[in-house]
Short mmCIF file of C-alpha atoms in Angstrom, two decimals:
data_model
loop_
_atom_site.label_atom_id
_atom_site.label_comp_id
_atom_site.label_asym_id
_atom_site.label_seq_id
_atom_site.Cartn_x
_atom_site.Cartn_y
_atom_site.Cartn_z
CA UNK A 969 -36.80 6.17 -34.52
CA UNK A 970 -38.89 8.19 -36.88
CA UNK A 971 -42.92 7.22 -36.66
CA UNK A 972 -44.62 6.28 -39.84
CA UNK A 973 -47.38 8.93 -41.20
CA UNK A 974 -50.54 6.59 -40.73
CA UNK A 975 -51.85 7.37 -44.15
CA UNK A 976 -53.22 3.95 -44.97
CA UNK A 977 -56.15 3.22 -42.04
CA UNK A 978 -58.74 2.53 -44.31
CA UNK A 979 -58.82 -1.61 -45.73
CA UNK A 980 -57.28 -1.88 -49.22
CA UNK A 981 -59.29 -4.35 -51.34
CA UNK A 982 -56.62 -7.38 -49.66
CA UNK A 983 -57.62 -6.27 -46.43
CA UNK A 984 -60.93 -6.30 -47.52
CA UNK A 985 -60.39 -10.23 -48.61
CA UNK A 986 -58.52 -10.87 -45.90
CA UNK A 987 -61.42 -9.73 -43.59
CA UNK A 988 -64.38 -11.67 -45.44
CA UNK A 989 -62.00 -14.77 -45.24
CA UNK A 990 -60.93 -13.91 -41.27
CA UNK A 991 -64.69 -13.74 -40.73
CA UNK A 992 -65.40 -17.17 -42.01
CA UNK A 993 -62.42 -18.95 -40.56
CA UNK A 994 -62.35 -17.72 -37.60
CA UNK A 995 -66.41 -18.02 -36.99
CA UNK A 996 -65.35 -21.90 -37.77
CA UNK A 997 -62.48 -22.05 -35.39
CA UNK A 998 -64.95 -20.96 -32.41
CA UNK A 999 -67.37 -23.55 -33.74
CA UNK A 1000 -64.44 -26.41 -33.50
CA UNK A 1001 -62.87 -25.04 -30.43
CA UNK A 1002 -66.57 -25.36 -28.97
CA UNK A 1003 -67.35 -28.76 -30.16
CA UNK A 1004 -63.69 -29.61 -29.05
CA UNK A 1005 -64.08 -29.07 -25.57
CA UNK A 1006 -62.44 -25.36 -25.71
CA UNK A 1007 -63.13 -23.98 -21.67
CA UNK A 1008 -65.64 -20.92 -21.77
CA UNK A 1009 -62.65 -19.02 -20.66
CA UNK A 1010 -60.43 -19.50 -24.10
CA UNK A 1011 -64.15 -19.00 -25.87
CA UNK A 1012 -64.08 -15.75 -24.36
CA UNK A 1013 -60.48 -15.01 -24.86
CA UNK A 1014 -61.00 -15.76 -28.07
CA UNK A 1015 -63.60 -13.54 -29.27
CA UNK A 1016 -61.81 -10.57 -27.26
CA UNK A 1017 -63.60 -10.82 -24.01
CA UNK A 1018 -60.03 -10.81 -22.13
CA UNK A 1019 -59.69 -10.72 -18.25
CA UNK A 1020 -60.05 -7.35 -16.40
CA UNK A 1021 -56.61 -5.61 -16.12
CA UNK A 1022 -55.65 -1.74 -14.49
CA UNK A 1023 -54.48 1.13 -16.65
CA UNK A 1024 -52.12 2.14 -17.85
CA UNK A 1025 -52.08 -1.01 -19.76
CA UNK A 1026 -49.49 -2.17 -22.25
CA UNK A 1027 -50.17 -4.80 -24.28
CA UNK A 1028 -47.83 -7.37 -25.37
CA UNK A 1029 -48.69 -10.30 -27.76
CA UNK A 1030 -46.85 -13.62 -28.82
CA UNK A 1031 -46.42 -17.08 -30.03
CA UNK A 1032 -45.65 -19.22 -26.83
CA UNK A 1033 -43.44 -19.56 -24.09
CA UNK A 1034 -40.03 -18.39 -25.83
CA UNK A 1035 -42.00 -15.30 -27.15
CA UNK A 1036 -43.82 -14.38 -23.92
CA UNK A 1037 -40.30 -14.78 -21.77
CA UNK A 1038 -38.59 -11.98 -24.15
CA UNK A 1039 -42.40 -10.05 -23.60
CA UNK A 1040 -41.56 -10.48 -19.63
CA UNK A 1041 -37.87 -9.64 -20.09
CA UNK A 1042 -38.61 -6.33 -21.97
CA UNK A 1043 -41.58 -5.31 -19.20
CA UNK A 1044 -38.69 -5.58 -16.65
CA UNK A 1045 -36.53 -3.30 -18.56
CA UNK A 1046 -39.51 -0.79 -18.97
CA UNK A 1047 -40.14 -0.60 -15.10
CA UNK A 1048 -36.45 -0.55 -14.26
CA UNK A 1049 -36.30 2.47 -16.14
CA UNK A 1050 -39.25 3.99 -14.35
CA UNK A 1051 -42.30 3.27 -16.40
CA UNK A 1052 -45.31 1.68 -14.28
CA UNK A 1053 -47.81 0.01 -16.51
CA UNK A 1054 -50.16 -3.05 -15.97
CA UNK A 1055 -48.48 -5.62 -18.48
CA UNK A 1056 -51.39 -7.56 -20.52
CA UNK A 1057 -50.00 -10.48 -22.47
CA UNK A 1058 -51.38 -12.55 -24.97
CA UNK A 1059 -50.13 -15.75 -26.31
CA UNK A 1060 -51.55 -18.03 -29.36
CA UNK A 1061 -51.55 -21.06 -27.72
CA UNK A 1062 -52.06 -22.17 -24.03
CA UNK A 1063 -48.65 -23.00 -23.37
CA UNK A 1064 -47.77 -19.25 -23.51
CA UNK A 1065 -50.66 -18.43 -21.34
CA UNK A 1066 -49.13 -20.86 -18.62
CA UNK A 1067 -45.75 -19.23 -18.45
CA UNK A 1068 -47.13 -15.99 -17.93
CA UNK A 1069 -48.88 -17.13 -15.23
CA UNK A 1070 -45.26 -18.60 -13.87
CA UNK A 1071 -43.40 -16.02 -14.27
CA UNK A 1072 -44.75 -12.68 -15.09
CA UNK A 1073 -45.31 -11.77 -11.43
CA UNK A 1074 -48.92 -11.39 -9.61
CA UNK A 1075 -49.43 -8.25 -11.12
CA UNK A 1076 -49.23 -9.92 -14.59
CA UNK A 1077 -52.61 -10.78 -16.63
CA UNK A 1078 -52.56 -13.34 -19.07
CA UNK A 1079 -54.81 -14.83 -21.83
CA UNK A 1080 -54.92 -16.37 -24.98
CA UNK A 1081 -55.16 -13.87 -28.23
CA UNK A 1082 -58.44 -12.98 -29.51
CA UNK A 1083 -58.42 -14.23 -33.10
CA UNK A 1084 -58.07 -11.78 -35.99
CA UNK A 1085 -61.86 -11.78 -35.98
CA UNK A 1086 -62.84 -7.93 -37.03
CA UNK A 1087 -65.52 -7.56 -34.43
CA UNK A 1088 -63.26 -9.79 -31.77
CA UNK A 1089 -59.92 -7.81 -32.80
CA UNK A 1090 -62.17 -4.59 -31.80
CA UNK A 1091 -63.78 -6.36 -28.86
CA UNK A 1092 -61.10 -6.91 -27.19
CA UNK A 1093 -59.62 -3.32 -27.84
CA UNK A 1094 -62.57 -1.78 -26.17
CA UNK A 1095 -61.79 -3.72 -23.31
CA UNK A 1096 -58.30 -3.38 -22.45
CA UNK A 1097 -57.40 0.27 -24.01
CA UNK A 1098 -53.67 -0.02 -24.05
CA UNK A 1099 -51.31 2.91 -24.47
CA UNK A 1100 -49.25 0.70 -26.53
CA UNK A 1101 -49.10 -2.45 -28.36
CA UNK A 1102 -45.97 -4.93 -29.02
CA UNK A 1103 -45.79 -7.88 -31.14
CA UNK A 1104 -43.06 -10.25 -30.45
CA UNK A 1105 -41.05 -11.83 -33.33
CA UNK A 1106 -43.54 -12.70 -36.43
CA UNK A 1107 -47.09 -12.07 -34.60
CA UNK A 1108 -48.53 -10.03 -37.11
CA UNK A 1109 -51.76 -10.40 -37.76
CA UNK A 1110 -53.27 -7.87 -40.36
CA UNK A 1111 -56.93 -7.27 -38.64
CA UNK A 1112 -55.08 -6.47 -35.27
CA UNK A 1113 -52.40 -3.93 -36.60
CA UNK A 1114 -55.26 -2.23 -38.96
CA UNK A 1115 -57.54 -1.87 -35.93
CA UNK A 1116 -54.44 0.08 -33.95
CA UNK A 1117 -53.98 2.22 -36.28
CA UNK A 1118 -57.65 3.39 -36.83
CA UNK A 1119 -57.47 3.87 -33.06
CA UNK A 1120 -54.05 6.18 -33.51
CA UNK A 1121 -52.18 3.33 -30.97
CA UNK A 1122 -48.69 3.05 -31.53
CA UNK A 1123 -47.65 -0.44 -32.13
CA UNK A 1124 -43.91 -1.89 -32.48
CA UNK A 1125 -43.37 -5.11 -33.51
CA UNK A 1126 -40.27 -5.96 -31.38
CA UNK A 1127 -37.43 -8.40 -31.45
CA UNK A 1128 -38.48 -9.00 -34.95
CA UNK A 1129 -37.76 -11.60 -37.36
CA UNK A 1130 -38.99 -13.15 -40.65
CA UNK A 1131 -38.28 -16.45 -40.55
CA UNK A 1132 -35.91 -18.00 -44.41
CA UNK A 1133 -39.27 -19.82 -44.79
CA UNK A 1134 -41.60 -17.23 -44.66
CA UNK A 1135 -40.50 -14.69 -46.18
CA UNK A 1136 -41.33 -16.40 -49.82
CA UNK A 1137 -44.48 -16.05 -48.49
CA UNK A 1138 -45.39 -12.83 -47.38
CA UNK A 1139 -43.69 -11.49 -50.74
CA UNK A 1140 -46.60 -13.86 -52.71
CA UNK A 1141 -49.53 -11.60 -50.32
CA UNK A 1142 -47.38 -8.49 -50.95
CA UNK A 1143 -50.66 -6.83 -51.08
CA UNK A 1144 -51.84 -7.65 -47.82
CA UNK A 1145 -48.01 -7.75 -46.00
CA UNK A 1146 -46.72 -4.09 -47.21
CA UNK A 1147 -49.75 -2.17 -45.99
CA UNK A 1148 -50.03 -3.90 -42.71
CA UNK A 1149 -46.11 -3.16 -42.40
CA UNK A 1150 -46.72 0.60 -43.03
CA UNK A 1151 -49.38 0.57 -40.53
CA UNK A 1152 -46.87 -0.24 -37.70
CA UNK A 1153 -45.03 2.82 -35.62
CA UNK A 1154 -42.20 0.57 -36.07
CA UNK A 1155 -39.62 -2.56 -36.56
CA UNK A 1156 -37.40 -3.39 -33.84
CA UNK A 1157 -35.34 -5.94 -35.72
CA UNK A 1158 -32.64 -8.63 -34.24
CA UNK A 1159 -30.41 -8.40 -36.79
CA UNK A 1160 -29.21 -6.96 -40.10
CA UNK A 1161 -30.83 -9.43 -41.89
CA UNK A 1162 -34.17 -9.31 -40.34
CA UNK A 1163 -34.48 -5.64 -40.74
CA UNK A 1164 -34.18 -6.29 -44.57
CA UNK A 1165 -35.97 -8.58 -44.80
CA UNK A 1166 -39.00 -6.18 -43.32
CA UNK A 1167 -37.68 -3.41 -45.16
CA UNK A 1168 -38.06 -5.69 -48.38
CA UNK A 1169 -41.60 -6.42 -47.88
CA UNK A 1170 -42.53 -3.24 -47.49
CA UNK A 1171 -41.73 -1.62 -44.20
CA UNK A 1172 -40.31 2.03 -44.42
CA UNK A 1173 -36.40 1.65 -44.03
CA UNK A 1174 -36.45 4.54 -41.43
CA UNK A 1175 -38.71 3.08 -39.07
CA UNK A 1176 -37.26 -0.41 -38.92
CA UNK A 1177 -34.32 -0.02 -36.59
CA UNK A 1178 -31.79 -3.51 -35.07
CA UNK A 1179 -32.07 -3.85 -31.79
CA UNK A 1180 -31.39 -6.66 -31.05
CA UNK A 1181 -32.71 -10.12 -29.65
CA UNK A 1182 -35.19 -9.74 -26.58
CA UNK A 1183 -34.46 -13.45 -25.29
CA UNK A 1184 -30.96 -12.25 -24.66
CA UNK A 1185 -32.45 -9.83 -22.13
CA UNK A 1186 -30.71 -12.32 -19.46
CA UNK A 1187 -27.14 -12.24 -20.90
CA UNK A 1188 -25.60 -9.56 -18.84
CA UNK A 1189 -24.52 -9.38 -15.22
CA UNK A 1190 -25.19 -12.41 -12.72
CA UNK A 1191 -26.37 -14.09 -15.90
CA UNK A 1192 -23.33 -14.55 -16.96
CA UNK A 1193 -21.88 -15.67 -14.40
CA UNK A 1194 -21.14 -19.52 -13.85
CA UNK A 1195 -23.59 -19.10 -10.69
CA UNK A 1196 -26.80 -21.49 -10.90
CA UNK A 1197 -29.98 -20.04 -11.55
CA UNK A 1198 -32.52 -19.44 -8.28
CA UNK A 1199 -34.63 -22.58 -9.10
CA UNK A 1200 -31.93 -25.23 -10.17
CA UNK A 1201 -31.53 -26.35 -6.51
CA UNK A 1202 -34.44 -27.08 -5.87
CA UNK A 1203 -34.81 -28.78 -9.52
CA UNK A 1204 -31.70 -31.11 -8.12
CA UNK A 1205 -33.66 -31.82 -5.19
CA UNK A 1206 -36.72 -33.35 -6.91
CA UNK A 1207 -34.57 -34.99 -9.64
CA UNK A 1208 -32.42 -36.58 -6.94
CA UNK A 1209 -28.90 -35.28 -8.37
CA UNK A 1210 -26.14 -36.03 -6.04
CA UNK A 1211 -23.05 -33.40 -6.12
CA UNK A 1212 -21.13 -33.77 -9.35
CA UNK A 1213 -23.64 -36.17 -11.35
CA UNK A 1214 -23.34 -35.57 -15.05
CA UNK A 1215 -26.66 -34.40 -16.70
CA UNK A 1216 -27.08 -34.39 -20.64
CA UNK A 1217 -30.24 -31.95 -21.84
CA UNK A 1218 -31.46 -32.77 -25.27
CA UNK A 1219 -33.62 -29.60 -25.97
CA UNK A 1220 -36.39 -29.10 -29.03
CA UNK A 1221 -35.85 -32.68 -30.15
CA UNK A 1222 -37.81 -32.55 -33.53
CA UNK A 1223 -39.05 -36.75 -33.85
CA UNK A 1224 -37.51 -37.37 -37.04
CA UNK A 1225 -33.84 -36.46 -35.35
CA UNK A 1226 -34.97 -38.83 -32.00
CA UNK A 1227 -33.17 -41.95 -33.62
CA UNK A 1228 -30.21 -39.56 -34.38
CA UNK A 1229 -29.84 -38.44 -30.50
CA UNK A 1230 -30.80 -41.60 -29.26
CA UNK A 1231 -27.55 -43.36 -31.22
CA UNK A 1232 -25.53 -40.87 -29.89
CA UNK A 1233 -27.05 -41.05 -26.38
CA UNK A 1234 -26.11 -45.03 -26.63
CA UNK A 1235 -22.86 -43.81 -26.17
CA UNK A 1236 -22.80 -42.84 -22.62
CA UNK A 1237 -22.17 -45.40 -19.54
CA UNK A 1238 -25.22 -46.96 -19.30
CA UNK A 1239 -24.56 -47.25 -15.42
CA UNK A 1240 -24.51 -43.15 -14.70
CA UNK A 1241 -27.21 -42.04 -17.71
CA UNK A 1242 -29.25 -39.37 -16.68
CA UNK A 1243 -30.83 -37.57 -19.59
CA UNK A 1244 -33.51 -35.28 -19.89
CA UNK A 1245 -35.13 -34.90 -23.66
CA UNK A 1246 -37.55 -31.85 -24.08
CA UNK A 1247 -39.48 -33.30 -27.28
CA UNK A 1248 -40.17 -30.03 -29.51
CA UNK A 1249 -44.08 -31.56 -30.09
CA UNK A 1250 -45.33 -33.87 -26.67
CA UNK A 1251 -46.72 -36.31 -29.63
CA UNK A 1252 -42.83 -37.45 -30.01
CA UNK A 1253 -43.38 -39.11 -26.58
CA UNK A 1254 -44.46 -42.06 -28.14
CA UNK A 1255 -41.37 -42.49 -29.92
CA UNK A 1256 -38.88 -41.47 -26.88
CA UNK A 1257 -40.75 -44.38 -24.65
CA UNK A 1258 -40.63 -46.96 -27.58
CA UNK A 1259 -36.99 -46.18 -28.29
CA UNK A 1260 -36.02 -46.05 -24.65
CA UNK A 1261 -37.71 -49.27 -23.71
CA UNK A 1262 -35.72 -51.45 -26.69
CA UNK A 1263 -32.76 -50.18 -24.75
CA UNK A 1264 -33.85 -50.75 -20.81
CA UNK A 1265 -33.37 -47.62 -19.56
CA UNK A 1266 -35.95 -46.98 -16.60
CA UNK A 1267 -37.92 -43.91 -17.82
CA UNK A 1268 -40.23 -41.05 -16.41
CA UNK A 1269 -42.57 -38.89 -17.68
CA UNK A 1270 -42.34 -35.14 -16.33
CA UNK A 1271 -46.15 -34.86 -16.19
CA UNK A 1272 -46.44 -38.49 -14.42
CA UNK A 1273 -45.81 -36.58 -10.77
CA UNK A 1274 -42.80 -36.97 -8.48
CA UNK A 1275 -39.79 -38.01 -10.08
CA UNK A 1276 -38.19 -41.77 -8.94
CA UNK A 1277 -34.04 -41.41 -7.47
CA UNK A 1278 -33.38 -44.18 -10.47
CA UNK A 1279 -34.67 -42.43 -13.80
CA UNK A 1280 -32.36 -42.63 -16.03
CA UNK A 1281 -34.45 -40.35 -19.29
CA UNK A 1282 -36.35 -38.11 -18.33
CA UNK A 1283 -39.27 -36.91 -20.62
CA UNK A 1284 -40.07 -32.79 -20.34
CA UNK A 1285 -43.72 -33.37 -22.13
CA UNK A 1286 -44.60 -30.45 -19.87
CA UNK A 1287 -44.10 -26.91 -21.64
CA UNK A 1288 -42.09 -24.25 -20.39
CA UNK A 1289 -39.67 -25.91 -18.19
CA UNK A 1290 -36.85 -25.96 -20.86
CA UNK A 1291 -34.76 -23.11 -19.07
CA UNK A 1292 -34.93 -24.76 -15.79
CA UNK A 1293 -33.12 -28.07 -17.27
CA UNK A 1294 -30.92 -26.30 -19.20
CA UNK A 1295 -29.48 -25.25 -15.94
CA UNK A 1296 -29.14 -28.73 -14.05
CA UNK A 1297 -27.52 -30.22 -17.45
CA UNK A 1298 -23.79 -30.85 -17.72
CA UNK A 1299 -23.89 -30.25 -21.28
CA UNK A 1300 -26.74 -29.91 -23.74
CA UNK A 1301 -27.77 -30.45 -27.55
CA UNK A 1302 -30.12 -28.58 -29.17
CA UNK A 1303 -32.51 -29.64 -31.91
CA UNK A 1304 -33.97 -28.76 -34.90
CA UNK A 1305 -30.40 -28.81 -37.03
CA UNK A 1306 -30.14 -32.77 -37.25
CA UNK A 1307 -33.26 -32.42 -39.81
CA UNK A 1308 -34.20 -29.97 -42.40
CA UNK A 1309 -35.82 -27.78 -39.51
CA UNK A 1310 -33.17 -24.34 -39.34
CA UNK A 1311 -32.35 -25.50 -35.51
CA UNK A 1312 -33.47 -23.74 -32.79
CA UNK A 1313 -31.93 -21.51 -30.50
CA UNK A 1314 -27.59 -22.75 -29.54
CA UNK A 1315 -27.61 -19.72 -26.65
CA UNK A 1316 -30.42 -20.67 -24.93
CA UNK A 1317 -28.08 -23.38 -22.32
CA UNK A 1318 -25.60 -20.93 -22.07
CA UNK A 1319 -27.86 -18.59 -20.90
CA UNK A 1320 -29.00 -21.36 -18.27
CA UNK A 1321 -24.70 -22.64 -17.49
CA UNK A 1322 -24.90 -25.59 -20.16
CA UNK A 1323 -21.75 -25.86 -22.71
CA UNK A 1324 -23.92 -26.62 -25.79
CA UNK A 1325 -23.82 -29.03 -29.24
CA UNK A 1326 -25.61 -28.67 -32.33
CA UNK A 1327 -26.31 -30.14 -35.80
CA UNK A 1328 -25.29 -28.41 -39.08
CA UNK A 1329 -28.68 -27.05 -40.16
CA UNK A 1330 -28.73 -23.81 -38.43
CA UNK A 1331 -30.60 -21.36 -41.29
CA UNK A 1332 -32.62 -20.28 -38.23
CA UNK A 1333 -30.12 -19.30 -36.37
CA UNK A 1334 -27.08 -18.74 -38.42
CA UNK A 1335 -25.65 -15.93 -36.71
CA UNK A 1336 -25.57 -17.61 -33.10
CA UNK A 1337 -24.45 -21.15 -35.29
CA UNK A 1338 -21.71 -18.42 -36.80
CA UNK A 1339 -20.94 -17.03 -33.48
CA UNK A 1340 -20.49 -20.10 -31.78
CA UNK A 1341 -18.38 -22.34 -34.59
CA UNK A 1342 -16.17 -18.64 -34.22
CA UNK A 1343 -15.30 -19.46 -30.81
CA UNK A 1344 -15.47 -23.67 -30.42
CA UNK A 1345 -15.35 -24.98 -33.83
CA UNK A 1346 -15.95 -28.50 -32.12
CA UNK A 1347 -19.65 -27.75 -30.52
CA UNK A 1348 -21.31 -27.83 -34.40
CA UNK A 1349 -21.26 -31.58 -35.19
CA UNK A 1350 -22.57 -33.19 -38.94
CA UNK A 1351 -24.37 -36.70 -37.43
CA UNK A 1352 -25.39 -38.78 -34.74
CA UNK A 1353 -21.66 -40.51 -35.25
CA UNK A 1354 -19.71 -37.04 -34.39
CA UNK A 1355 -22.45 -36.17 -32.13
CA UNK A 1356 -21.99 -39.12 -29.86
CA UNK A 1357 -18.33 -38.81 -29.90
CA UNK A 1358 -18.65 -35.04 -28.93
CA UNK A 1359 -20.97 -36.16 -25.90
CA UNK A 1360 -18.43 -38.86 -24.71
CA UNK A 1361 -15.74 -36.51 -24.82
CA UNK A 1362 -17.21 -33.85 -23.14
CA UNK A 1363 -19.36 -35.81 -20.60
CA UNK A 1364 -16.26 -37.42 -19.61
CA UNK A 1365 -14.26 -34.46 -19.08
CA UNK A 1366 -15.71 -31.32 -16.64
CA UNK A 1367 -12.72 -29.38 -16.96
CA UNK A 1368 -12.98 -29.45 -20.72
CA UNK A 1369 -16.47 -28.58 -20.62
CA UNK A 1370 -15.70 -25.94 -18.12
CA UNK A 1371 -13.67 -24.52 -20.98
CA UNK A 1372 -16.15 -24.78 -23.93
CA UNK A 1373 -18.53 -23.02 -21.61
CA UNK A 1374 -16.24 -20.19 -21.03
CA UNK A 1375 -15.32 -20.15 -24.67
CA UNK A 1376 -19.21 -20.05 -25.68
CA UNK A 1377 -19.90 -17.68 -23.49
CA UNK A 1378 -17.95 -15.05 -24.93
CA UNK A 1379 -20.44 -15.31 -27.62
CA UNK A 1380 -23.17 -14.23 -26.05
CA UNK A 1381 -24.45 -10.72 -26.61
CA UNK A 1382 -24.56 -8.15 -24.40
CA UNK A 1383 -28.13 -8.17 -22.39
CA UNK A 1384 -27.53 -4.88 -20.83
CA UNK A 1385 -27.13 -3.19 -24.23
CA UNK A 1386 -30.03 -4.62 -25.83
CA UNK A 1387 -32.19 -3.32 -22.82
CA UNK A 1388 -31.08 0.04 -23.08
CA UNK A 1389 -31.64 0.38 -26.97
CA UNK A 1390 -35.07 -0.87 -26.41
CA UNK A 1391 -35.75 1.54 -23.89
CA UNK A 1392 -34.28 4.02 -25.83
CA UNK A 1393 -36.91 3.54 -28.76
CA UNK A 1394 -40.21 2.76 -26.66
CA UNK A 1395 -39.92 5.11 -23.72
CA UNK A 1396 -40.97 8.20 -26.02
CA UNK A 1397 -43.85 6.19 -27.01
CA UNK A 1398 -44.82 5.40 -23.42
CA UNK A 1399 -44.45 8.55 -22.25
CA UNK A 1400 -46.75 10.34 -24.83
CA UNK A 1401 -49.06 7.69 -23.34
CA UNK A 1402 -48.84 8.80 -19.85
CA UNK A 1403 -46.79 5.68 -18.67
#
């Protein structure tokens, strides 16, 4: 991939709004945060005082816990091609901080992002030096890519997207958006459409390159395999699951589809329910406990501590344990397309061994909806009526759901190829960097 000719370091007059407004809002945030309750450690985070980490240093930044498990995935692929680099990750919210500090490895460091604060952005630059910076998905945040580039740091904004709804908006702050765009090294794009989209707001066609999806790192080898995952035994053991029981995973459950999925849930035998619902925002809990106490069914709340042998609905209002239930269910639906929210990632069960069922609003994700409805038309349903009948059916049958899993499958990308194209277009980049 070409790099872009830094030409444009010095603020435009939007940059120079943008940074009288970051200075204001984000001088109030810290105020909030503070009277909030915000530890001194996020305080510091924050304003780009960020933990102590060894160079070489790359520097990885994203949303949450989807974002920082691609950020993980692609600093695997980097070492297994022989880079060695202290990987610093940042997430916006604590949830992302928390999976880091699960499953990036001891050598990992962690923290939440310093706001797009001008003197915290440069703060926390100072501090940490990295050879390289990535932003994962839509992380772009015009103070931090301006102060990279004044610095001569090659950044990448990887596994990129723009999501349907957002695009409208960058194009209204053209201004701002194209300039911070042509400030990046490059676009590593998941699709076709995504690289368009960044090539339509501004971003140099030959420096925005597909590469693919980074949280299909896992979709190659024993991954693909119908082999459980390393922690799902022990997740059977502390969710008492005897040898064959049938699990059903509702995943990123948005609460306006909860009476949707609970109809369909009604369903089921009542006698051998076990259900686990990850709400997609922990205030839905309220809801799930209301809705399964009109129908009696004994519940538990993840965070409540050890889990009773008789639950039958389970309650993930813990973040980040998604992937591990995913691969104790039977079968799974994922939200998000049962309201007007563009669904949320179909491949993520089959990733985990879960046969998967989804709703028809899939904007987000048309490609894997496309993908998918290609290979088992039946696993894309229109309601909570065709969505309970698709449960029954396929929570009755193991052998059928055997074969949509298979099927589905097939649909999957190819991990190993992903890896390699990323480490085709960063390694250079590294290397000038001494990593």
């Amino acid at each position: 991939m070409p790099a872009t000719t830094i030409t444009n370091v010095s603020p435009t007059p939007a940059d120079r709004l943008y940074r009288v407004a970051a200075r204001a809002a984000f001088g109030l945030a810290w105020v909030v945060a503070r009277g909030l309750g915000a530890t001194p450690q996020a305080l510091r985070a924050r304003t780009g005082r960020l933990p102590p980490a060894t160079p070489p240093l790359l520097w990885l930044h994203g949303a949450s816990a989807g974002e920082m498990a691609a950020a993980i995935g692609l600093s695997a692929a980097l070492r297994a091609h022989g880079h060695r680099f202290t990987a610093a990750y940042t997430a916006a919210n604590a949830a992302g901080v928390e999976f880091v500090q699960r499953r990036g490895g001891t050598q990992a460091v962690a923290a939440l992002a310093p706001w797009d604060h001008p003197r915290w952005v440069a703060r926390a630059f100072d501090h940490w030096q990295p050879r390289l910076l990535l932003l994962v998905e839509t992380e772009l945040w015009p103070t931090l890519i301006l102060e990279a580039a004044r610095r001569r740091l090659p950044v990448f904004c990887v596994s990129a997207r723009i999501y349907p709804r957002d695009a409208g908006r960058y194009r209204l702050i053209r201004a701002l958006t194209a300039p911070m765009l042509q400030r990046l090294t490059g676009v590593l794009a998941q699709d076709d459409t995504e690289r368009e989209r960044f090539v339509a707001l501004g971003m140099p066609p030959e420096c925005c390159t597909v590469a693919g999806n980074l949280k299909y790192l896992a979709a190659t080898g024993a991954s693909r395999s119908h082999g459980p995952l390393p922690a799902t035994a022990a997740w059977r053991r502390e969710l008492h699951l005897v040898e064959g029981e049938r699990v059903v995973v509702c995943g990123s459950i948005h609460t306006d589809e909860l009476r949707a999925v609970f109809a369909a849930l009604d369903q089921l035998p009542l006698d051998a329910l076990r259900v686990i619902i990850a709400p997609r925002h922990l205030t839905a809990t309220v809801m799930i406990t209301r809705l399964a106490q009109r129908r009696g069914w004994r519940l538990h709340r993840r965070s409540a501590g050890s889990v009773p042998p008789g639950w039958q609905l389970l309650v993930l209002d813990r973040v980040g344990e998604l992937a591990e239930a995913y691969a104790v269910a039977s079968l799974a639906v994922v939200g998000g397309g049962f309201g007007a929210h563009g669904g949320h990632n179909p491949f993520e069960p089959l990733l985990a061994g879960a046969p998967v069922i989804f709703g028809p609003h899939f904007d987000h994700f048309a490609g894997e909806a496309r993908a998918l409805a290609a290979v088992e038309p039946t696993a894309q349903v229109d309601g909570p009526l065709q969505l309970g009948q698709r449960l029954l059916q396929w929570w009755s049958d193991p052998r059928r759901c055997a074969r949509v899993l298979a099927r589905q499958r097939s649909a999957l990308p190819d991990g190993a190829a992903i890896a390699r194209r990323y480490v085709n277009a960063l390694s250079p980049w590294l290397e000038r960097g001494g990593v």
